Each structure stands twice: as C-alpha cells, then as structure tokens.
Amino acid sequence: MPALPPELRKALFQLPEKEKDQLLARLVAQDTVLTEQLAFRLLEGPAALENRRTSLRAQVDDPVRGFHQTPNDLLVILRQLQARLAYHARITGDAFGEIELSWRLLANVFRHQAEVTARLHGPTQPLLQHLTKRTHEALKQTARLHEDYHLELAETANTVLAALWQSGAAPLARELGLPKSFES
C-alpha cells in the first residue's frame, strides 16, 4: 500500500472532524474484510468468538459424514470448509480456533470416510494428497502456537496422524516426512 505524500497527509489531518468521519466511513465500506473485522471488534466483541466457533464446528462436522458420489466431491467440500476456517481466522484473529477446527475436520474425514481414504489409486489420489498437505500445514501451524495449546490439540492431532498413516495416504505422508505421532 503506497504511503500518502506528507503534504496530503497533513492536509487530511487538518480537515474538520465531520469530513474526516465521512471519508473514513466511505473508505472502510470499500473493503469488505475490513468492514467485517471492524464489525467483529467493535460490535460483536470477544464474547461472540465462541458462537462463531460453534457455528463453524457444526459446519465442519456435518458435510463429511454423508455419502459423496466421488472423492473429488469430498475434496471440494474440504477445500470450501478450509477456506471458511481461514476466513474466520482472518476476521477474528482466532489462530487457535482455525487450527483446532482444522484438526477436527481432518479427524472427521478419516473417521467418517474410512473407505474413501483406505487406498491410494487414481480417483482418491487428489483427496489423499490434500489430506496429507493439510495435516502437514496443521502441524506447522500448531508448532507456532504457545506450548500450552499443544496439550489441547495433541489428542486430535495424534488421532489424525494415526489414521493418516493407516490410510492409503501413508506413502504420501512418508514422502512429506510427517511424524507418526504428535509430540509437543
């Protein structure tokens, strides 16, 4: 983002308060992400964070349980859900929530879609590659969190890693150098 020239910046700060407020409102309205971030911070507040997480938990739990015509259908749903989780973190600054829900999503896939993830072959390869990469990314994100959070995530992370290594994705996990268990 380019910086304002010093003269323009000085002139902008000398505008009457009412004009500055109108300009600010117009500028904020042009950026939807900023608008949502401000709405969360100023209107909803930190108390709404758990409500947002609960809503996302329901979204993460439901779609992976059902029958999917092809592994690619499931892959599309997983990508959409992961995008929602990333957007949630971008709006709320909830890094822990994003990671916790990512682990939960991965665990749900391995729990409810065991036959789809059981073997690596043509139709399942993109799905298994995605699951392996997402597990790798979740491990990296978890490592960036404070150690206290590792204890909360360890059980789910170990469940996902065990399922990954027992699935058709084991060769992909070996290739990426993923551990067989999560150590905090």
mmCIF file of C-alpha atoms in Angstrom:
data_model
loop_
_atom_site.group_PDB
_atom_site.id
_atom_site.type_symbol
_atom_site.label_atom_id
_atom_site.label_comp_id
_atom_site.label_asym_id
_atom_site.label_seq_id
_atom_site.Cartn_x
_atom_site.Cartn_y
_atom_site.Cartn_z
ATOM 1 C CA MET A 1 0.000 0.000 0.000
ATOM 2 C CA PRO A 2 1.559 3.308 -1.032
ATOM 3 C CA ALA A 3 2.123 5.931 1.646
ATOM 4 C CA LEU A 4 0.452 9.308 1.476
ATOM 5 C CA PRO A 5 2.637 12.242 0.475
ATOM 6 C CA PRO A 6 3.443 14.294 3.599
ATOM 7 C CA GLU A 7 1.593 17.386 2.333
ATOM 8 C CA LEU A 8 -1.601 15.428 1.636
ATOM 9 C CA ARG A 9 -1.368 13.654 4.969
ATOM 10 C CA LYS A 10 -1.038 16.993 6.795
ATOM 11 C CA ALA A 11 -3.981 18.469 4.856
ATOM 12 C CA LEU A 12 -6.086 15.382 5.584
ATOM 13 C CA PHE A 13 -5.492 15.673 9.318
ATOM 14 C CA GLN A 14 -6.482 19.345 9.196
ATOM 15 C CA LEU A 15 -9.929 18.575 7.773
ATOM 16 C CA PRO A 16 -12.892 19.193 10.052
ATOM 17 C CA GLU A 17 -13.836 16.181 12.211
ATOM 18 C CA LYS A 18 -17.138 15.606 10.397
ATOM 19 C CA GLU A 19 -15.444 15.438 6.967
ATOM 20 C CA LYS A 20 -12.793 13.050 8.290
ATOM 21 C CA ASP A 21 -15.503 10.786 9.696
ATOM 22 C CA GLN A 22 -17.352 10.722 6.361
ATOM 23 C CA LEU A 23 -14.157 9.910 4.466
ATOM 24 C CA LEU A 24 -13.280 7.164 6.920
ATOM 25 C CA ALA A 25 -16.731 5.597 6.644
ATOM 26 C CA ARG A 26 -16.574 5.665 2.822
ATOM 27 C CA LEU A 27 -13.102 4.107 2.766
ATOM 28 C CA VAL A 28 -13.973 1.362 5.242
ATOM 29 C CA ALA A 29 -17.130 0.475 3.285
ATOM 30 C CA GLN A 30 -14.991 -0.249 0.197
ATOM 31 C CA ASP A 31 -13.129 -3.100 1.922
ATOM 32 C CA THR A 32 -15.454 -5.969 2.916
ATOM 33 C CA VAL A 33 -12.836 -7.782 5.000
ATOM 34 C CA LEU A 34 -12.030 -4.634 6.952
ATOM 35 C CA THR A 35 -15.748 -3.996 7.423
ATOM 36 C CA GLU A 36 -16.236 -7.483 8.877
ATOM 37 C CA GLN A 37 -13.131 -7.187 11.065
ATOM 38 C CA LEU A 38 -14.374 -3.891 12.479
ATOM 39 C CA ALA A 39 -17.897 -5.261 12.984
ATOM 40 C CA PHE A 40 -16.437 -8.176 14.935
ATOM 41 C CA ARG A 41 -14.137 -5.987 17.047
ATOM 42 C CA LEU A 42 -16.498 -3.084 17.661
ATOM 43 C CA LEU A 43 -19.978 -4.620 17.625
ATOM 44 C CA GLU A 44 -19.699 -8.307 18.471
ATOM 45 C CA GLY A 45 -16.624 -8.364 20.679
ATOM 46 C CA PRO A 46 -14.661 -11.308 22.051
ATOM 47 C CA ALA A 47 -17.774 -12.897 23.561
ATOM 48 C CA ALA A 48 -19.029 -13.713 20.053
ATOM 49 C CA LEU A 49 -15.907 -15.723 19.261
ATOM 50 C CA GLU A 50 -17.253 -18.896 20.873
ATOM 51 C CA ASN A 51 -20.550 -18.522 18.962
ATOM 52 C CA ARG A 52 -18.619 -18.258 15.692
ATOM 53 C CA ARG A 53 -16.552 -21.330 16.623
ATOM 54 C CA THR A 54 -19.691 -23.296 17.494
ATOM 55 C CA SER A 55 -21.219 -22.421 14.128
ATOM 56 C CA LEU A 56 -18.051 -23.498 12.338
ATOM 57 C CA ARG A 57 -17.900 -26.720 14.384
ATOM 58 C CA ALA A 58 -21.362 -27.634 13.096
ATOM 59 C CA GLN A 59 -20.242 -26.897 9.524
ATOM 60 C CA VAL A 60 -17.097 -28.997 9.999
ATOM 61 C CA ASP A 61 -18.996 -31.939 11.482
ATOM 62 C CA ASP A 62 -21.882 -32.248 9.024
ATOM 63 C CA PRO A 63 -20.707 -32.433 5.398
ATOM 64 C CA VAL A 64 -18.051 -35.113 5.787
ATOM 65 C CA ARG A 65 -20.481 -37.613 7.311
ATOM 66 C CA GLY A 66 -22.633 -38.119 4.236
ATOM 67 C CA PHE A 67 -22.213 -40.130 1.081
ATOM 68 C CA HIS A 68 -20.299 -38.452 -1.714
ATOM 69 C CA GLN A 69 -20.525 -39.508 -5.353
ATOM 70 C CA THR A 70 -16.783 -39.265 -5.886
ATOM 71 C CA PRO A 71 -13.686 -38.497 -3.799
ATOM 72 C CA ASN A 72 -13.482 -35.211 -5.720
ATOM 73 C CA ASP A 73 -16.894 -34.185 -4.306
ATOM 74 C CA LEU A 74 -15.494 -34.634 -0.822
ATOM 75 C CA LEU A 75 -12.333 -32.760 -1.801
ATOM 76 C CA VAL A 76 -14.378 -29.773 -2.992
ATOM 77 C CA ILE A 77 -16.261 -29.693 0.320
ATOM 78 C CA LEU A 78 -12.999 -29.913 2.285
ATOM 79 C CA ARG A 79 -11.482 -27.010 0.370
ATOM 80 C CA GLN A 80 -14.587 -24.890 0.936
ATOM 81 C CA LEU A 81 -14.571 -25.637 4.656
ATOM 82 C CA GLN A 82 -10.860 -24.918 4.965
ATOM 83 C CA ALA A 83 -11.406 -21.580 3.224
ATOM 84 C CA ARG A 84 -14.158 -20.754 5.759
ATOM 85 C CA LEU A 85 -11.809 -21.581 8.628
ATOM 86 C CA ALA A 86 -9.062 -19.372 7.190
ATOM 87 C CA TYR A 87 -11.560 -16.539 6.646
ATOM 88 C CA HIS A 88 -12.759 -16.897 10.243
ATOM 89 C CA ALA A 89 -9.165 -16.520 11.460
ATOM 90 C CA ARG A 90 -8.632 -13.520 9.204
ATOM 91 C CA ILE A 91 -11.721 -11.758 10.536
ATOM 92 C CA THR A 92 -11.390 -12.641 14.214
ATOM 93 C CA GLY A 93 -7.648 -13.189 14.645
ATOM 94 C CA ASP A 94 -8.534 -16.597 16.131
ATOM 95 C CA ALA A 95 -5.482 -18.654 15.133
ATOM 96 C CA PHE A 96 -6.163 -21.323 17.753
ATOM 97 C CA GLY A 97 -9.765 -21.749 16.578
ATOM 98 C CA GLU A 98 -8.672 -22.191 12.971
ATOM 99 C CA ILE A 99 -6.119 -24.835 13.893
ATOM 100 C CA GLU A 100 -8.405 -26.665 16.312
ATOM 101 C CA LEU A 101 -11.184 -26.812 13.718
ATOM 102 C CA SER A 102 -8.734 -27.900 11.007
ATOM 103 C CA TRP A 103 -7.648 -30.850 13.146
ATOM 104 C CA ARG A 104 -11.299 -31.642 13.842
ATOM 105 C CA LEU A 105 -12.115 -31.549 10.119
ATOM 106 C CA LEU A 106 -9.245 -33.918 9.309
ATOM 107 C CA ALA A 107 -10.272 -36.294 12.118
ATOM 108 C CA ASN A 108 -13.868 -36.300 10.860
ATOM 109 C CA VAL A 109 -12.786 -37.196 7.340
ATOM 110 C CA PHE A 110 -10.739 -40.173 8.493
ATOM 111 C CA ARG A 111 -13.488 -41.270 10.919
ATOM 112 C CA HIS A 112 -16.485 -40.958 8.579
ATOM 113 C CA GLN A 113 -14.886 -41.574 5.183
ATOM 114 C CA ALA A 114 -12.655 -44.548 6.024
ATOM 115 C CA GLU A 115 -13.452 -46.479 2.849
ATOM 116 C CA VAL A 116 -12.690 -43.482 0.612
ATOM 117 C CA THR A 117 -9.326 -42.899 2.294
ATOM 118 C CA ALA A 118 -8.411 -46.588 2.584
ATOM 119 C CA ARG A 119 -6.395 -46.947 -0.597
ATOM 120 C CA LEU A 120 -4.367 -44.759 -2.878
ATOM 121 C CA HIS A 121 -5.417 -45.030 -6.519
ATOM 122 C CA GLY A 122 -6.345 -42.683 -9.348
ATOM 123 C CA PRO A 123 -9.692 -41.295 -8.111
ATOM 124 C CA THR A 124 -8.587 -40.904 -4.474
ATOM 125 C CA GLN A 125 -5.102 -39.512 -5.090
ATOM 126 C CA PRO A 126 -6.038 -35.779 -5.148
ATOM 127 C CA LEU A 127 -8.092 -36.199 -1.960
ATOM 128 C CA LEU A 128 -5.323 -38.066 -0.144
ATOM 129 C CA GLN A 129 -2.722 -35.554 -1.303
ATOM 130 C CA HIS A 130 -4.899 -32.757 0.050
ATOM 131 C CA LEU A 131 -5.368 -34.526 3.394
ATOM 132 C CA THR A 132 -1.623 -35.100 3.696
ATOM 133 C CA LYS A 133 -0.775 -31.480 2.869
ATOM 134 C CA ARG A 134 -3.436 -30.169 5.256
ATOM 135 C CA THR A 135 -2.075 -32.391 8.024
ATOM 136 C CA HIS A 136 1.425 -31.087 7.336
ATOM 137 C CA GLU A 137 0.137 -27.497 7.399
ATOM 138 C CA ALA A 138 -1.802 -28.122 10.632
ATOM 139 C CA LEU A 139 1.385 -29.459 12.244
ATOM 140 C CA LYS A 140 3.294 -26.342 11.192
ATOM 141 C CA GLN A 141 0.532 -24.042 12.447
ATOM 142 C CA THR A 142 0.333 -25.920 15.744
ATOM 143 C CA ALA A 143 4.079 -25.596 16.239
ATOM 144 C CA ARG A 144 3.710 -21.794 16.004
ATOM 145 C CA LEU A 145 1.199 -21.723 18.862
ATOM 146 C CA HIS A 146 2.176 -21.406 22.513
ATOM 147 C CA GLU A 147 3.069 -24.757 24.095
ATOM 148 C CA ASP A 148 0.005 -24.704 26.352
ATOM 149 C CA TYR A 149 -2.208 -25.087 23.286
ATOM 150 C CA HIS A 150 -0.248 -28.164 22.190
ATOM 151 C CA LEU A 151 -1.754 -30.135 25.076
ATOM 152 C CA GLU A 152 -5.275 -29.264 23.944
ATOM 153 C CA LEU A 153 -4.582 -30.262 20.340
ATOM 154 C CA ALA A 154 -2.391 -33.332 20.979
ATOM 155 C CA GLU A 155 -5.173 -35.926 21.212
ATOM 156 C CA THR A 156 -6.862 -34.915 17.957
ATOM 157 C CA ALA A 157 -3.519 -34.467 16.192
ATOM 158 C CA ASN A 158 -2.425 -37.966 17.232
ATOM 159 C CA THR A 159 -5.756 -39.402 16.078
ATOM 160 C CA VAL A 160 -5.337 -37.750 12.668
ATOM 161 C CA LEU A 161 -1.699 -38.825 12.296
ATOM 162 C CA ALA A 162 -2.506 -42.428 13.235
ATOM 163 C CA ALA A 163 -5.403 -42.517 10.759
ATOM 164 C CA LEU A 164 -3.265 -40.905 8.053
ATOM 165 C CA TRP A 165 -0.507 -43.498 8.451
ATOM 166 C CA GLN A 166 -3.089 -46.349 8.397
ATOM 167 C CA SER A 167 -4.818 -44.985 5.296
ATOM 168 C CA GLY A 168 -3.888 -45.036 1.653
ATOM 169 C CA ALA A 169 -2.067 -41.743 2.242
ATOM 170 C CA ALA A 170 0.801 -43.421 4.147
ATOM 171 C CA PRO A 171 3.215 -43.252 1.159
ATOM 172 C CA LEU A 172 2.399 -39.559 0.728
ATOM 173 C CA ALA A 173 2.961 -38.942 4.448
ATOM 174 C CA ARG A 174 6.313 -40.732 4.255
ATOM 175 C CA GLU A 175 7.251 -38.618 1.241
ATOM 176 C CA LEU A 176 6.463 -35.400 3.148
ATOM 177 C CA GLY A 177 8.298 -36.638 6.240
ATOM 178 C CA LEU A 178 5.269 -36.446 8.524
ATOM 179 C CA PRO A 179 5.707 -37.877 12.037
ATOM 180 C CA LYS A 180 3.636 -40.853 13.174
ATOM 181 C CA SER A 181 2.652 -39.048 16.362
ATOM 182 C CA PHE A 182 2.411 -35.505 17.619
ATOM 183 C CA GLU A 183 4.959 -34.512 20.221
ATOM 184 C CA SER A 184 4.509 -31.176 21.921
#
